[in-house]
Amino acid sequence: MNNHIYMLRKKRGVKQYDMARALGVSPSYLSKIETGAQEPTEKFKTSCAKYLKTSVDKLFNENLVEDIYPEFANGLKNKLWAVRREMGIKQYDFAKKLKVSTPFLSKVELGLLEPPEDFKTLVSKVLKMEKGDLFLASK
């Protein structure tokens, strides 16, 4: 099952460790849920939705994050996160392949950092996609 935990957590500036501890789970368990490697329990879904101040239905579904949470529609300057998840590539592995840090990639995916052109070119080559299909034109 797809979920939007990662995007909401990052957008709200919550560290994975802090959220995991608040929910009474290990950071590795939360990581597995975020990446879709493990199916969450109903209790976890409810606790997680309450913690992130949203509903279980909005947090756990197959829709695009920007379709569920309008604040992402204007905030996302690229489709990197969606494409990476769709291809089943873990953020850590993708960052390693691009020779960048995971925090850097995270900031780019969330639209908090505008990446340089050479990074955009590398990403388009690695994903075998057009740059224009991954990154919105800068204004």
Short mmCIF file of C-alpha atoms in Angstrom, two decimals:
data_model
loop_
_atom_site.label_atom_id
_atom_site.label_comp_id
_atom_site.label_asym_id
_atom_site.label_seq_id
_atom_site.Cartn_x
_atom_site.Cartn_y
_atom_site.Cartn_z
CA MET A 1 0.00 0.00 0.00
CA ASN A 2 1.23 3.45 -0.91
CA ASN A 3 1.38 6.18 1.71
CA HIS A 4 2.28 9.84 2.02
CA ILE A 5 4.00 9.69 5.40
CA TYR A 6 7.43 10.66 4.10
CA MET A 7 6.21 13.75 2.24
CA LEU A 8 4.08 15.03 5.13
CA ARG A 9 6.77 14.32 7.68
CA LYS A 10 9.44 16.11 5.66
CA LYS A 11 7.18 19.03 4.75
CA ARG A 12 6.48 19.53 8.45
CA GLY A 13 10.15 19.27 9.38
CA VAL A 14 9.77 16.16 11.55
CA LYS A 15 12.74 13.82 11.81
CA GLN A 16 12.05 10.14 11.27
CA TYR A 17 13.59 9.25 14.62
CA ASP A 18 11.42 11.77 16.48
CA MET A 19 8.23 10.63 14.79
CA ALA A 20 9.02 6.96 15.39
CA ARG A 21 9.62 7.58 19.09
CA ALA A 22 6.41 9.62 19.40
CA LEU A 23 4.47 6.74 17.82
CA GLY A 24 6.18 4.12 19.98
CA VAL A 25 7.83 2.30 17.06
CA SER A 26 11.43 1.92 15.93
CA PRO A 27 12.84 4.23 13.27
CA SER A 28 13.52 1.17 11.10
CA TYR A 29 9.84 0.14 11.31
CA LEU A 30 8.74 3.65 10.29
CA SER A 31 11.26 3.60 7.45
CA LYS A 32 9.90 0.28 6.18
CA ILE A 33 6.36 1.66 6.25
CA GLU A 34 7.38 4.88 4.47
CA THR A 35 9.11 2.95 1.69
CA GLY A 36 6.34 0.39 1.34
CA ALA A 37 8.60 -2.49 2.37
CA GLN A 38 6.23 -3.44 5.18
CA GLU A 39 2.47 -3.28 5.58
CA PRO A 40 1.43 -1.12 8.56
CA THR A 41 -0.92 -2.32 11.28
CA GLU A 42 -4.31 -0.64 11.68
CA LYS A 43 -3.17 0.74 15.04
CA PHE A 44 -0.09 2.29 13.41
CA LYS A 45 -2.19 3.82 10.60
CA THR A 46 -4.50 5.44 13.12
CA SER A 47 -1.65 6.72 15.32
CA CYS A 48 0.29 7.99 12.33
CA ALA A 49 -2.68 9.86 10.86
CA LYS A 50 -3.41 11.45 14.24
CA TYR A 51 0.24 12.46 14.67
CA LEU A 52 0.33 14.05 11.20
CA LYS A 53 -3.11 15.64 11.72
CA THR A 54 -4.76 13.98 8.74
CA SER A 55 -7.07 11.04 8.06
CA VAL A 56 -6.07 7.42 7.51
CA ASP A 57 -7.78 7.48 4.09
CA LYS A 58 -5.78 10.52 2.97
CA LEU A 59 -2.49 9.21 4.35
CA PHE A 60 -2.69 5.64 3.03
CA ASN A 61 -3.82 5.40 -0.61
CA GLU A 62 -2.58 5.01 -4.16
CA ASN A 63 -3.22 8.61 -5.27
CA LEU A 64 -0.53 11.16 -6.01
CA VAL A 65 0.37 13.24 -2.98
CA GLU A 66 -0.57 16.49 -4.74
CA ASP A 67 -4.05 15.11 -5.51
CA ILE A 68 -4.70 14.47 -1.81
CA TYR A 69 -2.83 17.37 -0.22
CA PRO A 70 -3.26 20.59 -2.24
CA GLU A 71 -0.32 22.23 -0.46
CA PHE A 72 1.98 19.98 -2.48
CA ALA A 73 0.43 20.90 -5.85
CA ASN A 74 2.15 24.28 -5.90
CA GLY A 75 5.10 23.35 -3.71
CA LEU A 76 6.57 20.55 -5.80
CA LYS A 77 8.93 21.85 -8.45
CA ASN A 78 9.74 18.42 -9.80
CA LYS A 79 8.39 14.91 -10.13
CA LEU A 80 11.49 13.19 -8.75
CA TRP A 81 9.88 11.76 -5.63
CA ALA A 82 6.86 10.38 -7.52
CA VAL A 83 8.98 8.89 -10.32
CA ARG A 84 11.51 7.38 -7.92
CA ARG A 85 8.77 5.77 -5.85
CA GLU A 86 6.95 4.55 -8.96
CA MET A 87 10.17 2.89 -10.14
CA GLY A 88 10.70 1.34 -6.72
CA ILE A 89 14.03 3.07 -6.14
CA LYS A 90 14.91 3.77 -2.51
CA GLN A 91 16.01 7.32 -1.77
CA TYR A 92 19.33 6.20 -0.27
CA ASP A 93 20.16 4.08 -3.35
CA PHE A 94 19.16 6.87 -5.72
CA ALA A 95 21.28 9.43 -3.85
CA LYS A 96 24.24 7.03 -3.95
CA LYS A 97 23.82 6.51 -7.70
CA LEU A 98 23.70 10.29 -8.22
CA LYS A 99 26.68 10.80 -5.88
CA VAL A 100 24.79 13.23 -3.65
CA SER A 101 23.78 13.08 0.00
CA THR A 102 20.37 11.77 0.99
CA PRO A 103 19.50 15.09 2.71
CA PHE A 104 20.34 16.97 -0.50
CA LEU A 105 18.13 14.67 -2.58
CA SER A 106 15.35 14.97 -0.01
CA LYS A 107 15.44 18.78 -0.21
CA VAL A 108 15.36 18.66 -4.01
CA GLU A 109 12.44 16.20 -4.03
CA LEU A 110 10.46 18.42 -1.65
CA GLY A 111 11.17 21.52 -3.71
CA LEU A 112 13.09 23.15 -0.87
CA LEU A 113 16.25 23.38 -2.96
CA GLU A 114 16.66 24.20 -6.64
CA PRO A 115 19.26 21.78 -8.04
CA PRO A 116 21.96 22.83 -10.50
CA GLU A 117 21.53 22.04 -14.20
CA ASP A 118 24.22 19.34 -14.18
CA PHE A 119 22.27 17.51 -11.44
CA LYS A 120 19.07 17.73 -13.50
CA THR A 121 20.93 16.36 -16.53
CA LEU A 122 22.38 13.48 -14.52
CA VAL A 123 18.97 12.60 -13.05
CA SER A 124 17.37 12.56 -16.49
CA LYS A 125 20.11 10.23 -17.78
CA VAL A 126 19.88 7.89 -14.78
CA LEU A 127 16.07 7.69 -14.99
CA LYS A 128 16.12 7.67 -18.80
CA MET A 129 13.57 10.46 -18.95
CA GLU A 130 13.48 13.93 -20.45
CA LYS A 131 14.58 16.72 -18.12
CA GLY A 132 11.36 18.61 -18.88
CA ASP A 133 9.30 15.62 -17.73
CA LEU A 134 11.06 15.60 -14.35
CA PHE A 135 11.62 19.26 -13.54
CA LEU A 136 9.20 22.16 -13.99
CA ALA A 137 10.61 25.17 -15.79
CA SER A 138 12.13 27.71 -13.43
CA LYS A 139 10.39 31.07 -13.39
#
